[in-house]
C-alpha cells in the first residue's frame, strides 16, 4: 500500500525536535510522498529548501490568507522565482479566511487573485484554503476555469461538493472525517467522485482519531484513509491506490 499526504506543514516549529527522523520514518508507514503547503514568503523558502533535501517531499509556494500582513510589493515576483524550481508543484495554500479576520476581505481577495494569476502564468495547480468563505472563493475561481484546483480540508455542504465536482475540482479530506460529529466531511467522503479525492493530514493540526488533540504528522494518514474506506465500503488498499493516483495526476508527480 502507498499513501500520499497532499497537505502537511512539516516546516512548522512543532517538528523541530524530530523532523528528519520523521521524514525518514514515513516509508515505514506506507507514506510515499508528502506535499507541503507554504504560508508566506519566508515559509515558501523554508518549504522549498526542505523539499530539496528529501526525495519524498514536494513543495508549494504562496501566502495563506491569514498571513497577508507580511505581503509586500514584489513578493509575487519572488514567489515566481521560487516556483521555477522543479520541486515546487503548486501555488498554495491560498484563498480566503473570514473566520480569523473578516475586516480585510478586499485585501484578502486582492492577494488571492494575484496568486491565481501567478498560477495561471506558470501553469501550476492551486491549493485552496477557505474558511467561512467558500462562496466567495468559488465566485472568484469562476474566472480561472483553466486552473487545476484542489480544495484542501474540504468541510462544506453537499451542494458545494456538487459544484466542485461539476467544475472538475479535486477535494482533499483530512483527519476531521474521523470525528464522530463531522457530518459534512463524512458526507463529502461518501459522495465525492473517486477520481477527485485526495488525502491529507494538515499536520501538525487536526490529528485523526484515536490521536485527536495530539500533534499530527503524516504517518497518521492511514487513519484518514481507513475511515473513508469504511464509509465508502471499499478496501483500504483500493482507496490508497486511487487517492495516490489522483495526487500524482493533480501535482504532476512523475
Ligand atoms: Zn494547511
Coordinates of C-alpha atoms in Angstrom, one line a residue, residues 29-171:
X29 CA 4.1 3.8 7.3
X30 CA 3.4 3.4 3.6
X31 CA 3.6 7.2 3.1
X32 CA 5.3 7.6 -0.3
X33 CA 5.2 11.4 -0.7
X34 CA 4.2 14.5 1.3
X35 CA 3.4 17.7 -0.4
X36 CA 4.0 20.7 1.8
X37 CA 2.0 24.0 1.6
X38 CA 3.5 27.3 2.4
X39 CA 2.0 30.2 4.4
X40 CA 4.1 33.2 3.5
X41 CA 7.3 34.2 1.6
X42 CA 9.7 33.1 4.4
X43 CA 7.8 29.8 4.7
X44 CA 7.8 29.3 1.0
X45 CA 11.6 29.5 1.1
X46 CA 11.8 27.1 4.0
X47 CA 9.4 24.6 2.4
X48 CA 11.3 24.6 -0.8
X49 CA 14.7 24.1 1.0
X50 CA 13.3 21.3 3.0
X51 CA 11.8 19.6 -0.1
X52 CA 15.1 19.7 -1.9
X53 CA 16.8 17.7 0.9
X54 CA 14.4 14.7 0.6
X55 CA 13.2 12.7 -2.4
X56 CA 9.8 12.0 -0.7
X57 CA 8.9 15.7 -0.2
X58 CA 7.5 18.3 -2.6
X59 CA 6.7 22.0 -2.1
X60 CA 4.1 24.6 -2.7
X61 CA 4.7 28.3 -2.5
X62 CA 2.2 31.0 -1.6
X63 CA 0.6 33.3 1.0
X64 CA -2.1 31.8 3.3
X65 CA -4.9 34.4 3.8
X66 CA -4.1 34.6 7.5
X67 CA -0.5 35.7 6.7
X68 CA -1.1 38.5 4.2
X69 CA 0.0 41.2 6.7
X70 CA 3.6 40.4 5.6
X71 CA 2.8 40.6 1.9
X72 CA 4.9 43.3 0.1
X73 CA 5.1 44.6 -3.4
X74 CA 7.4 42.4 -5.3
X75 CA 6.6 39.3 -3.4
X76 CA 4.7 37.8 -6.4
X77 CA 7.9 38.0 -8.4
X78 CA 9.8 36.3 -5.5
X79 CA 7.2 33.5 -5.4
X80 CA 7.6 33.2 -9.2
X81 CA 11.3 32.8 -8.9
X82 CA 10.9 30.1 -6.2
X83 CA 8.3 28.3 -8.3
X84 CA 10.7 27.8 -11.1
X85 CA 12.3 25.0 -9.0
X86 CA 11.1 21.6 -10.2
X87 CA 10.3 20.7 -6.6
X88 CA 7.5 23.3 -6.5
X89 CA 4.3 21.6 -7.7
X90 CA 1.6 24.1 -6.9
X91 CA 0.7 27.6 -5.6
X92 CA -0.7 27.1 -2.1
X93 CA -2.1 27.4 0.2
X94 CA -4.0 30.4 -1.0
X95 CA -7.6 31.6 -0.5
X96 CA -9.9 33.4 1.9
X97 CA -10.3 33.1 5.6
X98 CA -13.2 35.0 7.2
X99 CA -13.0 33.0 10.4
X100 CA -9.8 34.6 11.7
X101 CA -10.2 38.0 10.1
X102 CA -13.2 39.5 8.2
X103 CA -12.4 43.2 8.2
X104 CA -9.8 42.8 5.4
X105 CA -11.9 40.9 2.9
X106 CA -10.9 43.2 0.0
X107 CA -7.2 42.8 0.7
X108 CA -7.5 39.0 1.1
X109 CA -9.3 38.8 -2.3
X110 CA -6.7 41.0 -4.0
X111 CA -3.8 38.9 -2.9
X112 CA -5.7 35.7 -3.6
X113 CA -6.3 36.9 -7.2
X114 CA -2.7 37.9 -7.7
X115 CA -1.6 34.4 -6.7
X116 CA -4.2 32.8 -9.0
X117 CA -2.8 34.9 -11.8
X118 CA 0.7 33.7 -11.0
X119 CA -0.5 30.1 -11.1
X120 CA -2.1 30.7 -14.5
X121 CA 1.1 32.3 -15.8
X122 CA 3.2 29.3 -14.5
X123 CA 0.6 26.7 -15.4
X124 CA 0.7 25.3 -11.9
X125 CA -2.3 23.9 -9.9
X126 CA -3.7 25.8 -6.9
X127 CA -4.4 24.6 -3.4
X128 CA -7.2 26.5 -1.8
X129 CA -7.7 27.3 1.9
X130 CA -11.2 28.6 2.7
X131 CA -12.8 29.1 6.0
X132 CA -16.3 30.7 6.3
X133 CA -15.7 31.9 2.8
X134 CA -16.4 29.1 0.3
X135 CA -19.0 31.1 -1.7
X136 CA -16.6 34.0 -2.3
X137 CA -13.8 31.5 -3.2
X138 CA -15.9 29.7 -5.7
X139 CA -17.1 33.1 -7.2
X140 CA -13.5 34.2 -7.7
X141 CA -12.4 30.9 -9.1
X142 CA -15.1 31.1 -11.8
X143 CA -12.7 33.3 -13.8
X144 CA -10.0 30.6 -13.6
X145 CA -11.6 27.6 -15.2
X146 CA -8.2 26.8 -16.9
X147 CA -6.6 26.1 -13.5
X148 CA -6.4 22.7 -11.7
X149 CA -7.9 23.3 -8.3
X150 CA -7.8 21.4 -5.0
X151 CA -10.0 22.5 -2.1
X152 CA -8.0 21.5 0.9
X153 CA -9.6 20.2 4.1
X154 CA -13.0 20.1 2.5
X155 CA -15.7 20.7 5.1
X156 CA -18.6 22.1 3.1
X157 CA -22.2 21.1 2.2
X158 CA -23.3 18.6 -0.4
X159 CA -24.3 21.5 -2.7
X160 CA -20.8 22.9 -2.5
X161 CA -19.4 19.4 -3.2
X162 CA -21.5 19.0 -6.3
X163 CA -20.5 22.5 -7.5
X164 CA -16.8 21.5 -7.1
X165 CA -17.4 18.2 -8.9
X166 CA -19.2 20.0 -11.7
X167 CA -16.2 22.2 -12.2
X168 CA -13.8 19.3 -12.1
X169 CA -12.1 20.3 -8.8
X170 CA -10.3 18.0 -6.6
X171 CA -11.0 17.9 -2.9

